[in-house]
Amino acid sequence: MRKAVIPILFVFSLSATAQEKKVADTAKTNTIQEVVVTSLGVKRQARSLTYSSQQIGGDELTEVKTPNFLNSVSGKVSNVQINRTNGVGSSVRVIMRGNKSASSSQPLYVIDGIPIINSVGKAPEASQYSTMPDAGDVLSSINPDDIESINFLKGASASALYGSIGGNGVILITTKKGKVGKSSISYNTSFTVDQAYSLPKLQHSYLSYDPSVLGQYAGISNESWGAKGASKDHLKDFLQNGTTWVNSLSFQSGTEKSTNYFSIGNTTNKGVVPSSYFDQYNVSFRNSSKYLNDKLTLDANFIGSLQNSINRQTPGVSFSPLVSLYWLPRDVDFDQYGPNNYSYLNKERLLPAQNWWAIGPDGKFNGNPATQNPYWILNRNKVTVNNKNTYSALSLAYQINPWLSARVRGNYSWNITDSRRGVSAYSDPNLITSNGENGRFLQNKYENSSTYGDVLLIGSPKLSEDISLDFTVGGSINTTRNTVTEIDNAYLAAPNLFTTSNLQWNVDRGVGDGFHNINYSTKKQIQSVFASASLGYKNMFYVDMTFRNDWDSSLAFTGTNGYDYESVGANAVLSSVFKLPEAISFWKVRGSYATVGLGLPANLTTATIPYNTAYGYIVDAGQILYPKYSLITDPAFKELFVKPELNKTFEVGTELRMFKNRLSFDFTYYNSNASNQLLPVTISSYLGGLPSGSYYVNAGKIQNTGFETSLSYRILNSEKLGWTASLNASANKNKIVELFPDRLKVNKDLLLALTGGGAYTKLKVGGSFGDIYGFKFQRDQQGRILVDADGKPMADKEIGYLGNPNPKFMLGFSNSFNIGKLGISFLIDGKFGGQVLSLTEKANDMMGVSQNSASARDAGGVSIPNAVYAPGTPNAGAAYTGLTDAKAYYNAVGANQEGAGIDEAYIYSATTVRLRQASIGYTFDINSSYLKNATVSIVGTNLFFFYKKAPFDPEQVSGNTPGGVGVDSFGIPITRSIGLSLKANF
């Protein structure tokens, strides 16, 4: 079933059978009796909803498959922003209706009505010095062929029944059940070839040396600012065509009393970077059975997966094989350092040593930061990520009478992610750290579990012929546990043996040498009671009300026992109230208001108790780590005591369907204000009367306002020829209204760093979430760029605002056609506005390896528009109209290290319009004894951009963090995938 809020996309059906199903689904969706899944898995008539929701079918996720099904949602749901991280199996960042929290704006995920925790491991930052890749998340392990539908509850009114865990919206996933009737088997497979494209534009027309000068040779310099001359493009030879093979086999059977669904799946990927692999195995089982004359229904579900990846790409310079090729001094023969010659046997230690141009005869590395042989990185600095995920759920429902039922449900989910990297001896000494001559071992291990149980009483009594009532009353307990192990040790007893038993801890180590052994556990429990009621009058007017109270263990020691959230909404079905023109099939207006929020991180409030207790610190390799921030406990500052974040949201909207439901229109306007943000602040000199120190403060307000709209029209509607067109748009404006209260007298210009944003993404009063800050051109009062006596641009001494990466407007257009049994499908979506920063381009320019640097040399230098000589120069105040030497210019603005250069020169438009996916397929009706039908399709994803100005894909982020958006730090290249898919039903 699909609601009228249609995606931002172009969609043409995969096959005739798929198109026939879509037409049927659309017709059903557009009837006024449509039933949708809402909070807690309760089904409601769509006409009675007082808020916006959008549902997409599982077929839309599998038309053109992606290993993480959430990537398939991109462009298909309005006002949902999805950011990819680093490659197959990595996590996905999902934001609905804008960023609301400095802690996390990720939505709650719910499977078959029961919440789960979408845990992720330690995420890398938007930094040049990351050491580990994104570890993936739980959602990336779900087989999309097991999903029946997904419903997006984007507003607070829709998710209020979930309380604090649903403060950022809810994504409801309904899995497939067996069907009553004859048993059936389905086999789905797709094989695609993945190709890197839109790579950084590099130059191969200037060398790293001057052959005419005696004593100069290739590699004498780390940079490529030498004489003109041709050199080979080794990057294209290094990158390979990747492959992704996805297989799924499912079996379903059922009787009137019991149905079963079972599936197994496998995803195998060979990356575009050599020696990078990913394997995933899935298993799923669901049974639904009826007992006691069909009054008792048992629903049991199990989902499990294993993921193993090798050499998933890590952002930053340190462990990226691509950086070594970007910066390779031009005319250095990389072929002599290839896959069979990246190491040699060191005769002194009888250990593999690295063979690389940047290593001198004395064994020292050239360059700061130095590069390594790409094949050495992939084979001797190898990183592995192993994930295990299980989810099991059980639900018992008893029909007490025709209008009242009771449910008892529970689930247990467990996952563990284990990321390990071994850094072999003879790697760059800066990566092994001091005295680490035997190598270095890094491990990030995160184990998470969640236990959830609830009891529900669901009723729909008939109060009268005119008045209807639907209600839900219940209570729940949700317990989450997390165990974290982080190891970083460069003191191996035996060289290159990367096991925990080979690590030495009782050593006289240097300060800051990357020596860590952190292990801690957290636990959090939320106990809740809740209720909802929906009153209807003559199927024309509806009023919704919800209430929930949470008792949250994260508030321990704060003096607060619990908190409550409420929502209220109303709608009017105008097509039932008034006699409208025959062309109008259905018209509804709606409005709602809700207060929901987010709880606190587990164990945070233990910082209120003395440091000499076991709860107030973490032990790192025998050293006590006291909390960096404490909580305010002075009663005089009671308003600053920690408390849950609070999001107050108002929304209004309308739904209109015309011409016998062939045309549908939906519009929503919303305004949300998220307050009580948990923020760290350092107070000095008793500002505001508070003793100096570092504190967690509940303050701040983040505002999001915007709209989302969609228009869909079934232009042609027959089995032989079908055509459906859809158009939708959404916009969101985000503003940081407040950070710290006036009482603390915190400087209004204070920049608050966002987690995962490195040195670049900040919060500031009056700004927007995720604003990018960096060094700007120094300008005079008229805004003209200041240059020195040699014409080199000068940088401001303090960082300044550069831009915001979030799109201001998202727009899409979809079409689906079928011509008999032939189906054609493609999807286009666009994101408009925003700015992004490329550290990759910044470094490549300074190294003289970018095409920009070659073009500037060809032109005789760089022209700097609107520039004047700086004060103190001989021509101070005079216009600068000359050409600046290319090397001098790019050494001034570029940089291969953080905190240098001029970031403003590397800000690009984030606007993109792309062909997201396409397919053409044909369905063969076999109708034999064994095979019913089969659909064969040519499919493609992320095929090309109609418009893109940034030198990288602005959708890609370093890690799944609040602040990791909009900064490219040597990320993996964009890949397009083209291949074949087969769907066979037996």
Coordinates of N, CA, C and O in Angstrom, one line a residue, residues 719-831:
E719 N -3.8 -2.7 -18.5 CA -2.7 -3.8 -18.5 C -1.8 -3.7 -19.7 O -0.6 -4.0 -19.6
K720 N -2.3 -3.2 -20.8 CA -1.5 -3.1 -22.0 C -0.6 -1.9 -22.0 O 0.5 -1.9 -22.6
L721 N -1.1 -0.8 -21.5 CA -0.4 0.4 -21.5 C -0.7 1.2 -20.2 O -1.8 1.6 -19.9
G722 N 0.4 1.5 -19.4 CA 0.2 2.2 -18.2 C 1.2 3.3 -18.0 O 2.4 3.2 -18.5
W723 N 0.8 4.4 -17.4 CA 1.8 5.5 -17.2 C 1.3 6.3 -16.0 O 0.2 6.8 -15.9
T724 N 2.1 6.3 -15.0 CA 1.9 7.1 -13.8 C 3.0 8.1 -13.6 O 4.2 7.8 -13.6
A725 N 2.6 9.4 -13.4 CA 3.6 10.4 -13.2 C 3.4 11.0 -11.8 O 2.3 11.2 -11.4
S726 N 4.5 11.4 -11.2 CA 4.5 11.9 -9.8 C 5.5 13.0 -9.7 O 6.6 13.0 -10.2
L727 N 5.1 14.0 -8.9 CA 6.0 15.2 -8.6 C 5.9 15.5 -7.2 O 4.8 15.5 -6.6
N728 N 7.0 15.7 -6.5 CA 7.0 16.1 -5.1 C 8.1 17.0 -4.8 O 9.1 17.1 -5.5
A729 N 8.0 17.8 -3.7 CA 9.0 18.7 -3.3 C 9.0 18.9 -1.8 O 7.9 18.7 -1.2
S730 N 10.1 19.2 -1.3 CA 10.2 19.5 0.2 C 11.3 20.5 0.4 O 12.2 20.6 -0.3
A731 N 11.1 21.3 1.5 CA 12.1 22.3 1.9 C 12.1 22.3 3.4 O 11.1 22.1 4.1
N732 N 13.3 22.5 4.0 CA 13.5 22.6 5.4 C 14.4 23.8 5.7 O 15.5 23.9 5.1
K733 N 14.0 24.6 6.7 CA 14.9 25.7 7.2 C 15.3 25.4 8.6 O 14.4 25.2 9.5
N734 N 16.5 25.3 8.9 CA 17.0 25.0 10.2 C 17.7 26.2 10.8 O 18.4 26.9 10.2
K735 N 17.4 26.5 12.1 CA 18.0 27.6 12.8 C 18.4 27.3 14.2 O 17.6 26.7 14.9
I736 N 19.6 27.7 14.6 CA 20.0 27.5 16.0 C 19.5 28.8 16.8 O 20.1 29.9 16.7
V737 N 18.4 28.7 17.5 CA 17.8 29.8 18.1 C 18.5 30.2 19.4 O 18.7 31.4 19.7
E738 N 19.0 29.2 20.1 CA 19.7 29.5 21.4 C 20.6 28.3 21.6 O 20.4 27.2 21.3
L739 N 21.8 28.6 22.3 CA 22.7 27.6 22.8 C 22.7 27.6 24.3 O 22.2 26.7 24.9
F740 N 23.2 28.6 24.9 CA 23.3 28.7 26.3 C 22.5 29.9 26.9 O 22.4 30.9 26.2
P741 N 21.9 29.7 28.0 CA 21.1 30.8 28.6 C 21.9 32.0 28.9 O 23.1 31.9 29.2
D742 N 21.3 33.2 28.9 CA 22.0 34.4 29.2 C 22.6 34.4 30.6 O 23.6 35.1 30.8
R743 N 22.1 33.7 31.5 CA 22.6 33.7 32.9 C 24.0 33.2 33.0 O 24.8 33.7 33.8
L744 N 24.4 32.4 32.0 CA 25.8 31.9 32.1 C 26.8 32.8 31.4 O 28.0 32.7 31.5
K745 N 26.3 33.9 30.7 CA 27.1 34.9 30.1 C 28.2 34.3 29.2 O 29.3 34.7 29.1
V746 N 27.8 33.2 28.4 CA 28.6 32.6 27.5 C 28.7 33.5 26.2 O 27.6 34.0 25.8
N747 N 29.9 33.7 25.7 CA 30.0 34.5 24.5 C 29.1 34.0 23.3 O 29.1 32.8 23.0
K748 N 28.3 34.9 22.8 CA 27.3 34.5 21.7 C 28.0 34.0 20.5 O 27.4 33.4 19.7
D749 N 29.3 34.4 20.3 CA 30.1 33.9 19.2 C 30.7 32.5 19.4 O 31.5 32.1 18.5
L750 N 30.4 31.9 20.5 CA 31.0 30.6 20.8 C 30.7 29.6 19.8 O 29.5 29.5 19.4
L751 N 31.7 28.9 19.3 CA 31.4 27.8 18.3 C 31.5 26.5 19.0 O 32.5 26.2 19.7
L752 N 30.4 25.7 18.9 CA 30.4 24.4 19.6 C 30.5 23.3 18.6 O 29.8 23.2 17.6
A753 N 31.6 22.5 18.8 CA 31.9 21.4 17.8 C 30.9 20.3 17.8 O 30.4 19.9 18.9
L754 N 30.5 19.8 16.7 CA 29.6 18.7 16.6 C 30.4 17.4 16.5 O 31.4 17.3 15.8
T755 N 29.9 16.4 17.1 CA 30.5 15.1 17.1 C 30.7 14.6 15.7 O 29.7 14.6 14.9
G756 N 31.9 14.2 15.3 CA 32.2 13.6 14.0 C 32.6 14.6 13.0 O 32.9 14.3 11.9
G757 N 32.5 15.9 13.3 CA 32.8 17.0 12.3 C 34.2 17.4 12.3 O 34.5 18.3 11.5
G758 N 35.1 16.7 13.0 CA 36.5 17.1 13.1 C 36.6 18.6 13.5 O 36.0 19.0 14.5
A759 N 37.4 19.3 12.8 CA 37.6 20.7 13.1 C 36.7 21.7 12.3 O 36.9 22.9 12.3
Y760 N 35.7 21.1 11.7 CA 35.0 21.9 10.7 C 33.5 22.2 10.9 O 33.0 23.3 10.6
T761 N 32.7 21.3 11.5 CA 31.3 21.5 11.6 C 31.0 22.0 13.1 O 31.4 21.4 14.0
K762 N 30.3 23.1 13.2 CA 30.0 23.8 14.4 C 28.6 24.2 14.6 O 27.8 24.3 13.6
L763 N 28.2 24.5 15.8 CA 27.0 25.1 16.2 C 27.2 26.5 16.6 O 28.2 26.7 17.4
K764 N 26.4 27.5 16.2 CA 26.5 28.8 16.7 C 25.1 29.5 16.7 O 24.3 29.2 15.8
V765 N 24.9 30.3 17.7 CA 23.6 31.0 17.7 C 23.3 31.8 16.5 O 24.2 32.5 16.0
G766 N 22.2 31.6 15.9 CA 21.8 32.3 14.7 C 22.2 31.5 13.4 O 21.7 31.8 12.3
G767 N 23.0 30.4 13.6 CA 23.4 29.6 12.4 C 22.5 28.5 12.2 O 21.3 28.4 12.7
S768 N 22.9 27.5 11.4 CA 22.1 26.3 11.2 C 22.9 25.0 11.5 O 24.2 25.1 11.6
F769 N 22.2 24.0 11.8 CA 22.9 22.7 12.2 C 23.8 22.2 11.1 O 23.5 22.1 9.9
G770 N 25.1 21.9 11.5 CA 26.1 21.4 10.6 C 26.8 22.5 9.8 O 27.6 22.1 8.9
D771 N 26.7 23.7 10.2 CA 27.5 24.8 9.6 C 29.0 24.4 9.5 O 29.6 23.9 10.5
I772 N 29.6 24.7 8.4 CA 31.0 24.4 8.2 C 31.8 25.7 8.4 O 31.5 26.8 7.9
Y773 N 32.9 25.6 9.2 CA 33.8 26.7 9.5 C 35.2 26.3 9.1 O 35.6 25.2 9.2
G774 N 35.9 27.4 8.7 CA 37.3 27.1 8.4 C 38.0 28.5 8.1 O 37.4 29.6 8.3
F775 N 39.2 28.4 7.6 CA 39.9 29.7 7.3 C 39.5 30.3 6.0 O 39.3 29.6 5.0
K776 N 39.3 31.6 6.0 CA 38.8 32.3 4.9 C 39.9 33.3 4.3 O 40.9 33.5 5.0
F777 N 39.6 33.8 3.1 CA 40.5 34.8 2.6 C 40.4 36.1 3.5 O 39.3 36.4 4.0
Q778 N 41.5 36.7 3.7 CA 41.5 37.9 4.4 C 41.1 39.0 3.5 O 41.6 39.1 2.3
R779 N 40.1 39.9 3.9 CA 39.6 40.9 3.0 C 39.6 42.2 3.7 O 39.7 42.3 5.0
D780 N 39.5 43.3 2.9 CA 39.4 44.6 3.5 C 37.9 44.9 3.8 O 37.0 44.1 3.6
Q781 N 37.6 46.1 4.2 CA 36.2 46.5 4.6 C 35.3 46.5 3.4 O 34.1 46.4 3.6
Q782 N 35.8 46.5 2.2 CA 35.0 46.5 1.0 C 34.8 45.1 0.5 O 34.2 44.8 -0.6
G783 N 35.4 44.1 1.2 CA 35.2 42.7 0.8 C 36.2 42.2 -0.2 O 36.1 41.1 -0.8
R784 N 37.2 43.0 -0.5 CA 38.3 42.7 -1.5 C 39.3 41.8 -0.8 O 39.7 42.0 0.3
I785 N 39.8 40.8 -1.6 CA 40.8 39.9 -1.1 C 42.1 40.6 -1.0 O 42.6 41.3 -1.9
L786 N 42.8 40.4 0.1 CA 44.1 41.0 0.4 C 45.2 40.0 -0.1 O 45.2 38.8 0.2
V787 N 46.2 40.6 -0.8 CA 47.3 39.8 -1.3 C 48.6 40.5 -0.7 O 48.6 41.7 -0.5
D788 N 49.7 39.6 -0.6 CA 50.9 40.2 -0.2 C 51.7 40.8 -1.4 O 51.1 40.9 -2.5
A789 N 52.9 41.2 -1.1 CA 53.7 41.9 -2.2 C 53.9 41.0 -3.4 O 54.1 41.5 -4.5
D790 N 53.9 39.7 -3.2 CA 54.1 38.8 -4.3 C 52.8 38.3 -5.0 O 52.8 37.5 -5.9
G791 N 51.7 38.9 -4.5 CA 50.4 38.5 -5.1 C 49.8 37.3 -4.5 O 48.8 36.7 -5.1
K792 N 50.3 36.8 -3.4 CA 49.7 35.6 -2.8 C 48.6 36.0 -1.9 O 48.7 36.9 -1.1
P793 N 47.4 35.3 -1.9 CA 46.3 35.7 -1.0 C 46.7 35.4 0.4 O 47.4 34.5 0.7
M794 N 46.1 36.2 1.3 CA 46.4 36.1 2.7 C 45.1 35.5 3.4 O 44.0 35.7 3.0
A795 N 45.4 34.7 4.5 CA 44.3 34.1 5.2 C 44.0 34.8 6.5 O 44.9 35.4 7.1
D796 N 42.7 34.8 6.8 CA 42.3 35.3 8.2 C 43.0 34.5 9.2 O 43.2 33.3 9.1
K797 N 43.2 35.1 10.4 CA 43.8 34.4 11.5 C 42.8 33.6 12.2 O 43.2 32.6 12.9
E798 N 41.6 33.9 12.2 CA 40.5 33.2 12.9 C 39.6 32.5 11.9 O 39.4 33.0 10.8
I799 N 39.1 31.3 12.3 CA 38.2 30.6 11.4 C 36.8 31.4 11.2 O 36.4 32.1 12.2
G800 N 36.2 31.2 10.1 CA 34.9 31.9 9.9 C 33.9 30.9 9.2 O 34.3 29.8 8.8
Y801 N 32.7 31.4 9.1 CA 31.6 30.6 8.5 C 31.8 30.4 7.0 O 32.1 31.4 6.2
L802 N 31.7 29.2 6.5 CA 31.9 28.9 5.1 C 30.7 28.5 4.4 O 30.5 28.8 3.2
G803 N 29.7 27.8 5.1 CA 28.5 27.4 4.4 C 27.9 26.3 5.2 O 28.4 25.8 6.2
N804 N 26.7 25.8 4.7 CA 26.0 24.7 5.3 C 25.7 23.6 4.3 O 25.3 24.0 3.2
P805 N 25.9 22.4 4.6 CA 25.9 21.3 3.6 C 24.5 20.8 3.3 O 24.3 20.1 2.4
N806 N 23.5 21.1 4.2 CA 22.2 20.5 4.0 C 21.4 21.2 2.9 O 21.4 22.4 2.7
P807 N 20.7 20.4 2.1 CA 19.9 21.0 1.0 C 18.8 21.9 1.5 O 18.1 21.6 2.5
K808 N 18.6 22.9 0.7 CA 17.5 23.8 1.1 C 16.2 23.4 0.4 O 15.1 23.7 0.9
F809 N 16.3 22.6 -0.6 CA 15.1 22.2 -1.4 C 15.4 20.9 -2.0 O 16.5 20.6 -2.6
M810 N 14.4 19.9 -1.9 CA 14.5 18.7 -2.6 C 13.3 18.5 -3.5 O 12.2 18.7 -3.1
L811 N 13.6 18.0 -4.7 CA 12.6 18.0 -5.7 C 12.7 16.7 -6.5 O 13.8 16.2 -6.7
G812 N 11.6 16.1 -6.9 CA 11.6 14.9 -7.7 C 10.5 14.7 -8.6 O 9.4 15.3 -8.5
F813 N 10.7 13.9 -9.6 CA 9.7 13.7 -10.6 C 9.7 12.2 -11.0 O 10.8 11.7 -11.3
S814 N 8.6 11.5 -10.9 CA 8.6 10.0 -11.2 C 7.6 9.7 -12.3 O 6.6 10.3 -12.4
N815 N 8.0 8.7 -13.0 CA 7.1 8.2 -14.1 C 7.3 6.7 -14.1 O 8.4 6.1 -13.9
S816 N 6.2 5.9 -14.3 CA 6.3 4.5 -14.4 C 5.4 4.1 -15.6 O 4.3 4.5 -15.8
F817 N 6.0 3.3 -16.5 CA 5.4 2.9 -17.8 C 5.4 1.4 -17.8 O 6.3 0.7 -17.3
N818 N 4.3 0.8 -18.4 CA 4.4 -0.6 -18.9 C 3.8 -0.7 -20.2 O 2.7 -0.1 -20.5
I819 N 4.4 -1.4 -21.1 CA 3.9 -1.7 -22.4 C 3.8 -3.2 -22.6 O 4.8 -3.9 -22.8
G820 N 2.6 -3.7 -22.3 CA 2.4 -5.1 -22.2 C 3.2 -5.7 -21.1 O 3.1 -5.3 -20.0
K821 N 4.0 -6.7 -21.4 CA 4.9 -7.3 -20.4 C 6.3 -6.7 -20.3 O 7.1 -7.2 -19.5
L822 N 6.5 -5.6 -21.0 CA 7.7 -4.9 -20.9 C 7.6 -3.7 -20.0 O 6.6 -2.9 -20.1
G823 N 8.5 -3.6 -19.1 CA 8.5 -2.4 -18.2 C 9.8 -1.7 -18.2 O 10.9 -2.2 -18.4
I824 N 9.7 -0.3 -18.1 CA 10.9 0.5 -18.1 C 10.8 1.4 -16.9 O 9.7 1.9 -16.5
S825 N 11.9 1.6 -16.2 CA 11.9 2.3 -14.9 C 13.1 3.2 -14.8 O 14.2 2.7 -15.2
F826 N 12.9 4.4 -14.4 CA 14.1 5.2 -14.0 C 13.7 6.2 -13.0 O 12.6 6.6 -12.9
L827 N 14.7 6.6 -12.2 CA 14.5 7.5 -11.1 C 15.5 8.7 -11.1 O 16.7 8.5 -11.2
I828 N 14.9 9.9 -11.1 CA 15.8 11.1 -11.0 C 15.4 11.8 -9.7 O 14.2 12.0 -9.4
D829 N 16.4 12.3 -9.0 CA 16.0 13.2 -7.9 C 17.1 14.2 -7.8 O 18.2 14.1 -8.2
G830 N 16.7 15.3 -7.2 CA 17.6 16.5 -7.0 C 17.6 17.1 -5.7 O 16.6 17.1 -5.0
K831 N 18.8 17.5 -5.3 CA 18.9 18.3 -4.0 C 19.5 19.6 -4.3 O 20.6 19.6 -5.0

